[in-house]
Tab-separated table of C-alpha atoms in Angstrom:
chain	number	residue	atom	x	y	z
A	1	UNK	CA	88.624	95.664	80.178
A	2	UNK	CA	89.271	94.715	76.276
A	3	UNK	CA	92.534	93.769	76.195
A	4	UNK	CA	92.775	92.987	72.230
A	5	UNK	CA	94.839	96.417	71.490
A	6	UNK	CA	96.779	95.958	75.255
A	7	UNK	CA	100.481	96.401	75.045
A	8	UNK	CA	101.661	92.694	76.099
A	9	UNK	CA	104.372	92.413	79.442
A	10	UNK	CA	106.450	89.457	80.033
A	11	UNK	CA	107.373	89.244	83.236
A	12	UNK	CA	109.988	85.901	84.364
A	13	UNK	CA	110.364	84.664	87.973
A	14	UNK	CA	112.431	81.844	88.203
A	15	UNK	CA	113.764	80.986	92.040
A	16	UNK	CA	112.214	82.773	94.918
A	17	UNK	CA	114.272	86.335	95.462
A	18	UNK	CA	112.389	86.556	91.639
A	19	UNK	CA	108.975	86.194	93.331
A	20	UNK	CA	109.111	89.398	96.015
A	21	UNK	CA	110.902	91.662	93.279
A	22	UNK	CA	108.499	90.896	90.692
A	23	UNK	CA	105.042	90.487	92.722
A	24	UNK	CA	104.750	94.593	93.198
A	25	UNK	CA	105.123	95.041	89.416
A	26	UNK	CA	102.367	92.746	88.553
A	27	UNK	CA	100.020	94.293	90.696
A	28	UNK	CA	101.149	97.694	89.548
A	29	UNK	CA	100.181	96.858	86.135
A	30	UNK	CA	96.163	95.635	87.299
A	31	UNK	CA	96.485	98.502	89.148
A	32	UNK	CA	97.203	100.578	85.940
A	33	UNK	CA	94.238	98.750	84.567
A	34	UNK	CA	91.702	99.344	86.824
A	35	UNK	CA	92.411	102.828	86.883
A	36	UNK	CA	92.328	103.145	83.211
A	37	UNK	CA	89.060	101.353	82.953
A	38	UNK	CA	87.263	103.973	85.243
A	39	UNK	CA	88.848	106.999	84.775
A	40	UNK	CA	91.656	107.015	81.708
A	41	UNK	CA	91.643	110.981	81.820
A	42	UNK	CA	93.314	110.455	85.561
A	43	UNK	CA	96.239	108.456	84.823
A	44	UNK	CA	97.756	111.631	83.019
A	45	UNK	CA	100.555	111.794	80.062
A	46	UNK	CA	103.224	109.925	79.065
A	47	UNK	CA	101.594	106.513	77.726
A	48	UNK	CA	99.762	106.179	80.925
A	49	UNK	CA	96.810	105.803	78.775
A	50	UNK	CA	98.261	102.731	77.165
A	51	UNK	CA	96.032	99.297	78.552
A	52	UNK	CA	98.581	96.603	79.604
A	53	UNK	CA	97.867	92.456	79.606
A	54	UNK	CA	100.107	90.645	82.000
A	55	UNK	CA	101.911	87.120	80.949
A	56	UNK	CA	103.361	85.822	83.502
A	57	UNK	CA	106.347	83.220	83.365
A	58	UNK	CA	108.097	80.647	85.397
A	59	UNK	CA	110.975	79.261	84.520
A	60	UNK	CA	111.189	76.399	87.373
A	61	UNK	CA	114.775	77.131	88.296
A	62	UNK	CA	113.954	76.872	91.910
A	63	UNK	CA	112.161	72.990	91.130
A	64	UNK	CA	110.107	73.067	95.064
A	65	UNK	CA	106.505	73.506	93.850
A	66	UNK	CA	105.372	73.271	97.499
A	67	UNK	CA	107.575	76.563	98.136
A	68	UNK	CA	106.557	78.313	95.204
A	69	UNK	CA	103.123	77.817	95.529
A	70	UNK	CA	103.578	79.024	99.513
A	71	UNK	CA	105.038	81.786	98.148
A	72	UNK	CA	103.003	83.058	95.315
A	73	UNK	CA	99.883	82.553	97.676
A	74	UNK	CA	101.500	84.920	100.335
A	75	UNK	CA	102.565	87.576	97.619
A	76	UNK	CA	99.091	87.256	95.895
A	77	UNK	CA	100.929	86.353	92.773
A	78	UNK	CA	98.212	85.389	89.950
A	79	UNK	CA	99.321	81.424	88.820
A	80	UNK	CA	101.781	81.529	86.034
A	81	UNK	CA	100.378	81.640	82.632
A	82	UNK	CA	103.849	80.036	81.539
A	83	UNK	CA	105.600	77.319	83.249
A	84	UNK	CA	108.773	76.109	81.708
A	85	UNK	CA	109.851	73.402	84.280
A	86	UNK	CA	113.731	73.533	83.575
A	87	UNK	CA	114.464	72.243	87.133
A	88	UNK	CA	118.101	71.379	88.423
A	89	UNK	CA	121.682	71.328	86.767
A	90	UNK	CA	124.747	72.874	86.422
A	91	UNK	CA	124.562	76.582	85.651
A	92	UNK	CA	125.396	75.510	82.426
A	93	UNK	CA	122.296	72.663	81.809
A	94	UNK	CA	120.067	75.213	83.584
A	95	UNK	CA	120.750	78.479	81.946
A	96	UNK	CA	120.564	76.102	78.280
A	97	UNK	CA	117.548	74.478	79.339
A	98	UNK	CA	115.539	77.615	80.070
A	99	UNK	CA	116.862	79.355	77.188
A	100	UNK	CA	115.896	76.373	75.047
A	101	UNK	CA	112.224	76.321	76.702
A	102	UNK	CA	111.890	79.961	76.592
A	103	UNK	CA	112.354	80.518	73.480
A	104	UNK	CA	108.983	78.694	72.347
A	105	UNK	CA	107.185	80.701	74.927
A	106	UNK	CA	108.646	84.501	73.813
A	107	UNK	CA	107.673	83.439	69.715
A	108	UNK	CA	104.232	82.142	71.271
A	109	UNK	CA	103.340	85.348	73.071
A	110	UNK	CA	105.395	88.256	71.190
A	111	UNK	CA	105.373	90.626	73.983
A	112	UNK	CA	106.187	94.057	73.614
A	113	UNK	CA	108.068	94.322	76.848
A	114	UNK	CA	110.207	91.399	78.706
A	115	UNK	CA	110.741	92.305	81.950
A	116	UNK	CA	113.669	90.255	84.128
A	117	UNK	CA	114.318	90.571	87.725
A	118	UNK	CA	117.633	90.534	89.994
A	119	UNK	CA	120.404	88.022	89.324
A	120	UNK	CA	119.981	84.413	88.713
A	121	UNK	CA	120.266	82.217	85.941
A	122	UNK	CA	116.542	82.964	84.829
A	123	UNK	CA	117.746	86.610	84.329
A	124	UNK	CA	120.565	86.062	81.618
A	125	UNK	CA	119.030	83.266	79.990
A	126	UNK	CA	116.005	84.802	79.326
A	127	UNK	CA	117.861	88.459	78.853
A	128	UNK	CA	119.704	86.816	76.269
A	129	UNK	CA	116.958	84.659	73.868
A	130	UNK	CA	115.114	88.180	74.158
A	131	UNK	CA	118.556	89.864	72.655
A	132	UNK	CA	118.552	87.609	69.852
A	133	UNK	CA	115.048	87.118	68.861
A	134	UNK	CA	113.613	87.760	65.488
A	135	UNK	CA	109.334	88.516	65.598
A	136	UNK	CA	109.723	89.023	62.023
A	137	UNK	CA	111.806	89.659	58.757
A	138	UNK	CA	112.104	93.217	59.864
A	139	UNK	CA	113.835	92.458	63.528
A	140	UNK	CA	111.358	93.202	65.586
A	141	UNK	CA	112.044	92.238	69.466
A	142	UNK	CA	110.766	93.220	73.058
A	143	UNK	CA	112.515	95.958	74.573
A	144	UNK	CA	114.258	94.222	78.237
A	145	UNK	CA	113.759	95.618	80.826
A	146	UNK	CA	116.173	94.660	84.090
A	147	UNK	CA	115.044	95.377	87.649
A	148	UNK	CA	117.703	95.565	90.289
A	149	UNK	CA	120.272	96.854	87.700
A	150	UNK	CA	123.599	98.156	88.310
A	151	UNK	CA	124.520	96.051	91.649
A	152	UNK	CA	128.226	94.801	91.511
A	153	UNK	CA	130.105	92.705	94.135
A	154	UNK	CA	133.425	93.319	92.112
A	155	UNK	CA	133.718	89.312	92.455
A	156	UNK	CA	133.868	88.019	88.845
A	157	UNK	CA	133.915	84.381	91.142
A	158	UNK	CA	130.013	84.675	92.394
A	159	UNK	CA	127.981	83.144	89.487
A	160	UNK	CA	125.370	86.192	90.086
A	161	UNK	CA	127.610	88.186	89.041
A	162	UNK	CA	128.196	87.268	85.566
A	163	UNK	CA	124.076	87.688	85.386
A	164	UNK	CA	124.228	91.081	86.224
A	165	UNK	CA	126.573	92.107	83.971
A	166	UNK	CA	125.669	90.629	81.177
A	167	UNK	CA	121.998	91.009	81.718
A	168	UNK	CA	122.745	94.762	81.990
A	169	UNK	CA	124.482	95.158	78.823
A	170	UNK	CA	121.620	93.469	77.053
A	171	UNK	CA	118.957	95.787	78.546
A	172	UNK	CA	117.245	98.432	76.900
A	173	UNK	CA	115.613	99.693	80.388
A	174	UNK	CA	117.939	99.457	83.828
A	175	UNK	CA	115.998	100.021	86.389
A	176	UNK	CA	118.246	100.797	89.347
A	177	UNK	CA	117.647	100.465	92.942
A	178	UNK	CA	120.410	102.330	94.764
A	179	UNK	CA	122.787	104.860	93.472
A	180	UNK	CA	125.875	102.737	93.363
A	181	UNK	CA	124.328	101.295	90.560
A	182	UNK	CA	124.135	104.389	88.278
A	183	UNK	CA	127.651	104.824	88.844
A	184	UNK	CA	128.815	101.465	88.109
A	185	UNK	CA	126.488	101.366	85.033
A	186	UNK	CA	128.073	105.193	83.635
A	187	UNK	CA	131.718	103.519	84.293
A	188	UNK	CA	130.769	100.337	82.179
A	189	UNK	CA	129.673	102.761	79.548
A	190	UNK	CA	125.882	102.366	79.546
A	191	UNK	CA	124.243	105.586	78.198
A	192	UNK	CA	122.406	107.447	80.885
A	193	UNK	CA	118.747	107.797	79.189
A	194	UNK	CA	118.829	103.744	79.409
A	195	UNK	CA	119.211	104.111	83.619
A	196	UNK	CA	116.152	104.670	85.916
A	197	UNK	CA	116.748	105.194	89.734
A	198	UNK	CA	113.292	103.726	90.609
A	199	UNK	CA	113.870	102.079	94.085
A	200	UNK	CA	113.657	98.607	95.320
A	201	UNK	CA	110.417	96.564	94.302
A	202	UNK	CA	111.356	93.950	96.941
A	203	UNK	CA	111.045	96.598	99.487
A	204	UNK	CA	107.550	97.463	98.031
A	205	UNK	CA	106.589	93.798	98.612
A	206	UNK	CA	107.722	94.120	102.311
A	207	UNK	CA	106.024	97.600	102.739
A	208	UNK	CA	102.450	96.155	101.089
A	209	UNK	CA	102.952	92.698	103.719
A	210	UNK	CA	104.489	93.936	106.606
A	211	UNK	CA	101.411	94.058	108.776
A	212	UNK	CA	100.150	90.913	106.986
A	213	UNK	CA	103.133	89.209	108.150
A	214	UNK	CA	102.513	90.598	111.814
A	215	UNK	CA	99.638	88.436	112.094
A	216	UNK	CA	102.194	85.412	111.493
A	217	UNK	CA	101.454	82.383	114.343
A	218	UNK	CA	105.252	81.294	113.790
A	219	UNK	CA	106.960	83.471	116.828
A	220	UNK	CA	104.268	81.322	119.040
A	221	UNK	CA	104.685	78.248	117.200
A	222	UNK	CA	108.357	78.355	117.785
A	223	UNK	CA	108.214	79.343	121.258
A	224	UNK	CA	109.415	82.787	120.914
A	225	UNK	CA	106.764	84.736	122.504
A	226	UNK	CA	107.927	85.488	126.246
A	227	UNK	CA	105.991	84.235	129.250
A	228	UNK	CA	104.694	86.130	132.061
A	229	UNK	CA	107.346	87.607	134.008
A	230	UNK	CA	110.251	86.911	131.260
A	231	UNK	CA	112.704	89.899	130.084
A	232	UNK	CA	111.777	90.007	126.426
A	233	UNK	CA	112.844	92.159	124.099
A	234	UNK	CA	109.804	94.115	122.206
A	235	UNK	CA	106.089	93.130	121.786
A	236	UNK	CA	106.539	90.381	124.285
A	237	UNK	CA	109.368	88.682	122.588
A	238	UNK	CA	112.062	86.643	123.722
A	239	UNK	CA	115.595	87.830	122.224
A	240	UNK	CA	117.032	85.579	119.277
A	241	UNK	CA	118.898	85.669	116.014
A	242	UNK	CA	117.524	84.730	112.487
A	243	UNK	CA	120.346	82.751	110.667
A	244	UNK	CA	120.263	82.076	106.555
A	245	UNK	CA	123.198	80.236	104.790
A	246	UNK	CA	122.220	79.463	101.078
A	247	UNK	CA	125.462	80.782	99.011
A	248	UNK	CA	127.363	77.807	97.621
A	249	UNK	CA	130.836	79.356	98.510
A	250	UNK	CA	129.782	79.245	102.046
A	251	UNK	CA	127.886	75.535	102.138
A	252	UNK	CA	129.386	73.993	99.233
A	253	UNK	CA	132.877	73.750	101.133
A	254	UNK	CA	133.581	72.064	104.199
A	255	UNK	CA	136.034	74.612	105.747
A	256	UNK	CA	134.392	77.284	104.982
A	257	UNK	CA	130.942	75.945	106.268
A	258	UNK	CA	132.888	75.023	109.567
A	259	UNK	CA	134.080	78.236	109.718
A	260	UNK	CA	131.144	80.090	109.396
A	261	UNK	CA	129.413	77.373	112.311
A	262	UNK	CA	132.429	77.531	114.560
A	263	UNK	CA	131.805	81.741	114.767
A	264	UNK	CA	128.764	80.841	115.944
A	265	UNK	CA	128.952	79.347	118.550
A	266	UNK	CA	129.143	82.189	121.242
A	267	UNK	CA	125.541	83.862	119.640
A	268	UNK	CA	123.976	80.211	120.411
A	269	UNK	CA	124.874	80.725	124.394
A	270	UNK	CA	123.492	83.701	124.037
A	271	UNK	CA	120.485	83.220	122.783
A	272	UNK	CA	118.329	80.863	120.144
A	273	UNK	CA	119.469	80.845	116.631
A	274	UNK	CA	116.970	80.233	114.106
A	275	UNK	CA	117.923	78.382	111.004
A	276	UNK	CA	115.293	77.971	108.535
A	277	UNK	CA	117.510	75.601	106.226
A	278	UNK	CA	116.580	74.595	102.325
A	279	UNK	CA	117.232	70.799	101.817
A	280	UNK	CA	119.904	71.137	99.787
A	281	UNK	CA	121.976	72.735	103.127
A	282	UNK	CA	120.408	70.317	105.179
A	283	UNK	CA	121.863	67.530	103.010
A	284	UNK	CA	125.069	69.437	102.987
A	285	UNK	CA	125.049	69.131	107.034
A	286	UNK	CA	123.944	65.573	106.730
A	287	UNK	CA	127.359	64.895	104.057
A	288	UNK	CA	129.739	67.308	106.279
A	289	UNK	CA	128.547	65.154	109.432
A	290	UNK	CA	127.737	68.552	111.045
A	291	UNK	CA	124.775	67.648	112.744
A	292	UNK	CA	125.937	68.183	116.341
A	293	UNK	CA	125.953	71.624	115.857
A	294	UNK	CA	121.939	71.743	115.072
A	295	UNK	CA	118.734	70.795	116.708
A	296	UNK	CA	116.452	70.126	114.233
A	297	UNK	CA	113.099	71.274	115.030
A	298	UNK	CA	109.856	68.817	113.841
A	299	UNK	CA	106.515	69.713	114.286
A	300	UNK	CA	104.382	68.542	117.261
A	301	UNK	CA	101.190	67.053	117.199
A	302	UNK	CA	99.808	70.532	118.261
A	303	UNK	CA	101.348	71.802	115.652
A	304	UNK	CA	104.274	73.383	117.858
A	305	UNK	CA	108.078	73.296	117.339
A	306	UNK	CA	109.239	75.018	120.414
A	307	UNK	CA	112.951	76.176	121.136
A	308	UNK	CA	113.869	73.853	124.586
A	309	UNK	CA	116.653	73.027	126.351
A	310	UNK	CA	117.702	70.088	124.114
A	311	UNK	CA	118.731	73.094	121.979
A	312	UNK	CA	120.959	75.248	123.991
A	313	UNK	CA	124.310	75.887	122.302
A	314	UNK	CA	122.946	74.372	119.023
A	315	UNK	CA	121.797	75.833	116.066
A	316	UNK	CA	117.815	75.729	116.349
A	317	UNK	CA	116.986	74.331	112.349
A	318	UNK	CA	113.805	74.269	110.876
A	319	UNK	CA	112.401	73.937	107.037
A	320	UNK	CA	112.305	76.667	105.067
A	321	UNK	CA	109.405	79.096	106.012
A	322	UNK	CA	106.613	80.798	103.505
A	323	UNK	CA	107.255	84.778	102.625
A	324	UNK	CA	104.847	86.049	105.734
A	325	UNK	CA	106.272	83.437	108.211
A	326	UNK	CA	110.211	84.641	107.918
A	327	UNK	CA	109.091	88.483	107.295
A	328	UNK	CA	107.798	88.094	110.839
A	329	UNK	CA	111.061	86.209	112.151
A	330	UNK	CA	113.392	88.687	110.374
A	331	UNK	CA	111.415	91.998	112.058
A	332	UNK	CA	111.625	90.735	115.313
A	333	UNK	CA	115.522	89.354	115.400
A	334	UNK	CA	117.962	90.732	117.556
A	335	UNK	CA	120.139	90.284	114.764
A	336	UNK	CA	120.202	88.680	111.441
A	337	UNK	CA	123.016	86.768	110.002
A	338	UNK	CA	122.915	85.646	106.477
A	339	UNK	CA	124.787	85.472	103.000
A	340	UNK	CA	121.193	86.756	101.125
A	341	UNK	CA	121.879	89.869	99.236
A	342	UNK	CA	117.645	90.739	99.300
A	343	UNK	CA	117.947	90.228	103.405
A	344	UNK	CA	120.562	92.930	103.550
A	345	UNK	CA	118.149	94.999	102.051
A	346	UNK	CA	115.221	93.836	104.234
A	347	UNK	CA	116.922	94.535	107.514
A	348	UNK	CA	118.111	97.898	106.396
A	349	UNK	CA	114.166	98.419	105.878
A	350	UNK	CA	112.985	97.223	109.237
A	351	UNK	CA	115.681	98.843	111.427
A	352	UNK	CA	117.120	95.442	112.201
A	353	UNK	CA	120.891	94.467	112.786
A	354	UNK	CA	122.758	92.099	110.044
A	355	UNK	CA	125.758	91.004	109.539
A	356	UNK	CA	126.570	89.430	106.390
A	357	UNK	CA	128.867	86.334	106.122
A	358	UNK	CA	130.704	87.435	103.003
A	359	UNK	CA	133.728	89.247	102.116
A	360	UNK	CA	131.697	91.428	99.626
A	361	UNK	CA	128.598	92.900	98.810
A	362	UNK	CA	126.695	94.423	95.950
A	363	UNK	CA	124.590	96.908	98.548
A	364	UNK	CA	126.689	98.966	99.489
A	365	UNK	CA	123.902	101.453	100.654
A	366	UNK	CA	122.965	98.591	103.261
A	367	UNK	CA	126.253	99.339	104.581
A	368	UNK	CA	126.558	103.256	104.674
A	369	UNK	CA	123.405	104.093	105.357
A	370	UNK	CA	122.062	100.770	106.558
A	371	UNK	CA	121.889	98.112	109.219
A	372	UNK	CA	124.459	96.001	107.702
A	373	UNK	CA	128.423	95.215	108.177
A	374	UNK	CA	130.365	93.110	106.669
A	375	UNK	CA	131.684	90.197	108.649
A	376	UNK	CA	133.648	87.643	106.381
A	377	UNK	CA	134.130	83.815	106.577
A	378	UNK	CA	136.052	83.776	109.611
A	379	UNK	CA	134.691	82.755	113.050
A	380	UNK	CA	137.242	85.500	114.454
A	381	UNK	CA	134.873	87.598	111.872
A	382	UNK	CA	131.743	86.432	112.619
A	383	UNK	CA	131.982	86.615	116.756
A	384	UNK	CA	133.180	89.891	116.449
A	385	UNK	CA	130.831	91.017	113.410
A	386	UNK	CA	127.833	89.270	115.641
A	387	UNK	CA	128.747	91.317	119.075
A	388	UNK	CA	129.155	94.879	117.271
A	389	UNK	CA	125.710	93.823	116.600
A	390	UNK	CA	124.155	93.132	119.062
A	391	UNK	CA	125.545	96.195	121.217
A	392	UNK	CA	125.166	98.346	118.677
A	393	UNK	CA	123.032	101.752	119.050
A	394	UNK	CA	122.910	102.689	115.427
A	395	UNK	CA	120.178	104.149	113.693
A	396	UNK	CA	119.594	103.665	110.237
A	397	UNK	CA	117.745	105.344	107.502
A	398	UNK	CA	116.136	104.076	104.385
A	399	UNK	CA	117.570	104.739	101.115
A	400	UNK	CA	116.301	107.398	99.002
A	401	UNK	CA	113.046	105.809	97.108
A	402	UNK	CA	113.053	102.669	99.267
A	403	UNK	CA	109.029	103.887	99.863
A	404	UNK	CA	106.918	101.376	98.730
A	405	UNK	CA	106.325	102.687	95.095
A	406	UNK	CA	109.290	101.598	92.841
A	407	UNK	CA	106.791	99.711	90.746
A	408	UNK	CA	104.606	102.005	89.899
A	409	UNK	CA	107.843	104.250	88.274
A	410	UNK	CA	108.725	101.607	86.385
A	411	UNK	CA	105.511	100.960	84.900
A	412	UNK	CA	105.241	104.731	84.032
A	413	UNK	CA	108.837	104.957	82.432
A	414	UNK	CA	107.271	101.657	80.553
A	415	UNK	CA	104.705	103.059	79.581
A	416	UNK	CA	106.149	105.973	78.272
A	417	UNK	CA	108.921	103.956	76.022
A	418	UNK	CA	106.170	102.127	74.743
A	419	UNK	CA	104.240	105.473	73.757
A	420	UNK	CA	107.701	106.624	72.130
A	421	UNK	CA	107.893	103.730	70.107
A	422	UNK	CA	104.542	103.763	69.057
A	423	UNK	CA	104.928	107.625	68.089
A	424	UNK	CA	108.306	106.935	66.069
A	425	UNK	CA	106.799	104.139	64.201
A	426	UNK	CA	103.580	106.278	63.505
A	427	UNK	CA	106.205	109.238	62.227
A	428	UNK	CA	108.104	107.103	59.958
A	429	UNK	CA	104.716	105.987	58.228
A	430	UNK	CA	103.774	108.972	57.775
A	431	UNK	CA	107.201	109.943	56.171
């Protein structure tokens, strides 16, 4: 397809929550393509008509190019056409450092659209060169367009949640992923023809991959597939918990990390606990001298890293795992516990038990509708979150438009903005 007269979408990842949200809406849009290319009459009203190039951007916040590259292979995400390379800092040096580096990249290009994605320091830095940018003498910028609007924790303390806010109030298009957000976006005064209730794009990643990630080795490389005559759970296996600890609140601090390890403790005689840990917590173990809680799983020369009996009582901890690999793990948990605001959402999805170790959280629909409960800090918390849990008969639904297709209703309310524009600028011509 000739792309010359295409309508040009920016589209920033940054660190890898960025990477599942944003992967749907990239194929949606060589989707849009194709379909235009063979039959434009099909795609119907509203700008669908409208032929769309792709630039793709990453920032570098999250510096492991082993784990990006795992994860843009799994997602089938297209290789950046922009990489920026800001690496570590302070949110500070980062958030400066991309904005400095994006800036070159947004004059370079000129899209028509920027599109930014959940909560992290990519998000408002980029947000907020795209506020202030001049194309030209007349003031011409990209509209922004925020997925995953309209989530507040109500903790002014959690660094995301300065991003959301201020990414939100910079946005032209809010696309909003669970009703709580409309609300809090009316009560901060953002008019209502800016807010779209379009569903979650990182659930449209898990719906597309879910069987994919079925296919995953890693419940046999870890040992988690039951043996002949062996009580497993479902599908042959074994019971366990999936564990994730990222948030710096809760590994950043010693007490608090102890805390959090210490309610623990009766899940690990109860079963494995699976810890796929970034380095950065690893180091934080190795600093805390909290080692004897873990058994730190290398791989075998077959290629193995079974769960033994070296492990009982200790936290089973492995490297960090490719998109397909910890899909897998997560469906198959007993229970999940994590601080991830995306794996609240992901659980919810696949019917699967999680307790979140926070005293907050921006999903609330995870919660009343959902597979989730809030647990705290606390060990007292966290055994008492973790055995609800695991007793628990609940059944969940999925939030309203959690179906697989948020994507495609953003790229049609896209499209249609961009028609809009193109039809005011046409009428003042004319005029």
């Amino acid at each position: 397809m000739d792309l010359t007269n295409a309508k040009k979408i920016m589209t920033v990842v940054g660190a890898r929550p960025n990477f599942m949200k944003a992967a749907p809406i990239i194929n949606a849009i060589q989707e849009h393509n194709k379909r235009l290319s063979t039959s434009p009459a099909a795609l119907g009203p509203h700008g669908s008509q409208i032929a769309l190039q792709s630039v793709l951007v990453h920032t570098g916040q999250h510096y492991d190019e082993a784990m990006s590259d795992r994860f843009f292979a799994d997602l089938r995400i297209p290789k950046p056409d922009v990489h920026l390379g800001a690496g570590p800092g302070s949110h500070a040096v980062q958030t400066a450092e991309i904005m400095k580096r994006f800036e070159e990249a947004l004059l370079r290009e000129k899209p028509d659209v920027l599109i930014v994605v959940g909560d992290v320091n990519s998000t408002i830095a980029c947000a907020l060169v795209a506020a202030k940018i001049s194309y030209d003498v007349s003031g011409s910028r990209p509209f922004i367009a925020h997925v995953e609007a309209g989530l507040r924790s109500f903790d002014r303390g959690m660094p995301e949640e300065i991003n959301r806010i201020v990414t939100d109030h910079l946005a032209d298009l809010l696309f909003v992923t669970e009703e709580s957000g409309i609300k809090n976006l009316r009560q901060e005064g953002i008019a209502d023809h800016k807010i779209h209730f379009v569903g979650n794009t990182m659930i449209d990643s898990l719906v597309a991959f879910r069987d994919k990630a079925g296919l995953s080795p890693i419940l046999s490389t870890l040992g988690l597939r039951a043996g002949k005559g062996s009580s497993g759970l479902k599908n042959g296996v074994v019971r366990y918990a999936l564990l994730t600890l990222h948030r710096p609140s809760n590994v950043d601090q010693r007490e608090s990390f102890l805390s959090i390890l210490e309610g623990l403790q009766d899940l690990t005689s109860l079963c494995p606990v699976i810890f796929p840990a970034h380095p950065r917590t690893q180091k934080k173990i190795a600093d805390f001298g909290f080692e004897d809680f873990f058994h730190h799983h290398c791989e075998t020369r077959d290629g193995s890293k079974a769960i033994n009996d070296v492990a009982k009582r200790r936290i089973n901890m492995i490297d960090p795992l490719g998109y397909l690999d910890f899909l897998c793990l997560m469906e198959h948990a007993a229970v999940v516990i994590t601080d991830s605001g995306g794996i609240q959402e992901e659980t919810t999805c696949l019917g699967v038990p999680c307790v979140t170790v926070r005293e907050n959280t921006e999903r609330p629909v995870t919660i009343e509708v959902g597979t989730n409960i809030l647990a705290g800090t606390s060990a007292s918390g966290i055994r008492e979150a973790t055995r609800r849990q695991l007793e628990s008969k609940r059944e969940a639904a999925i939030p309203e438009t959690w179906d697989g297709r948020s994507a495609e209703r953003i790229l049609d309310v896209i499209c249609s903005e961009l028609a809009r524009h193109d039809a005011s600028l046409f009428a003042s011509v004319d005029r």
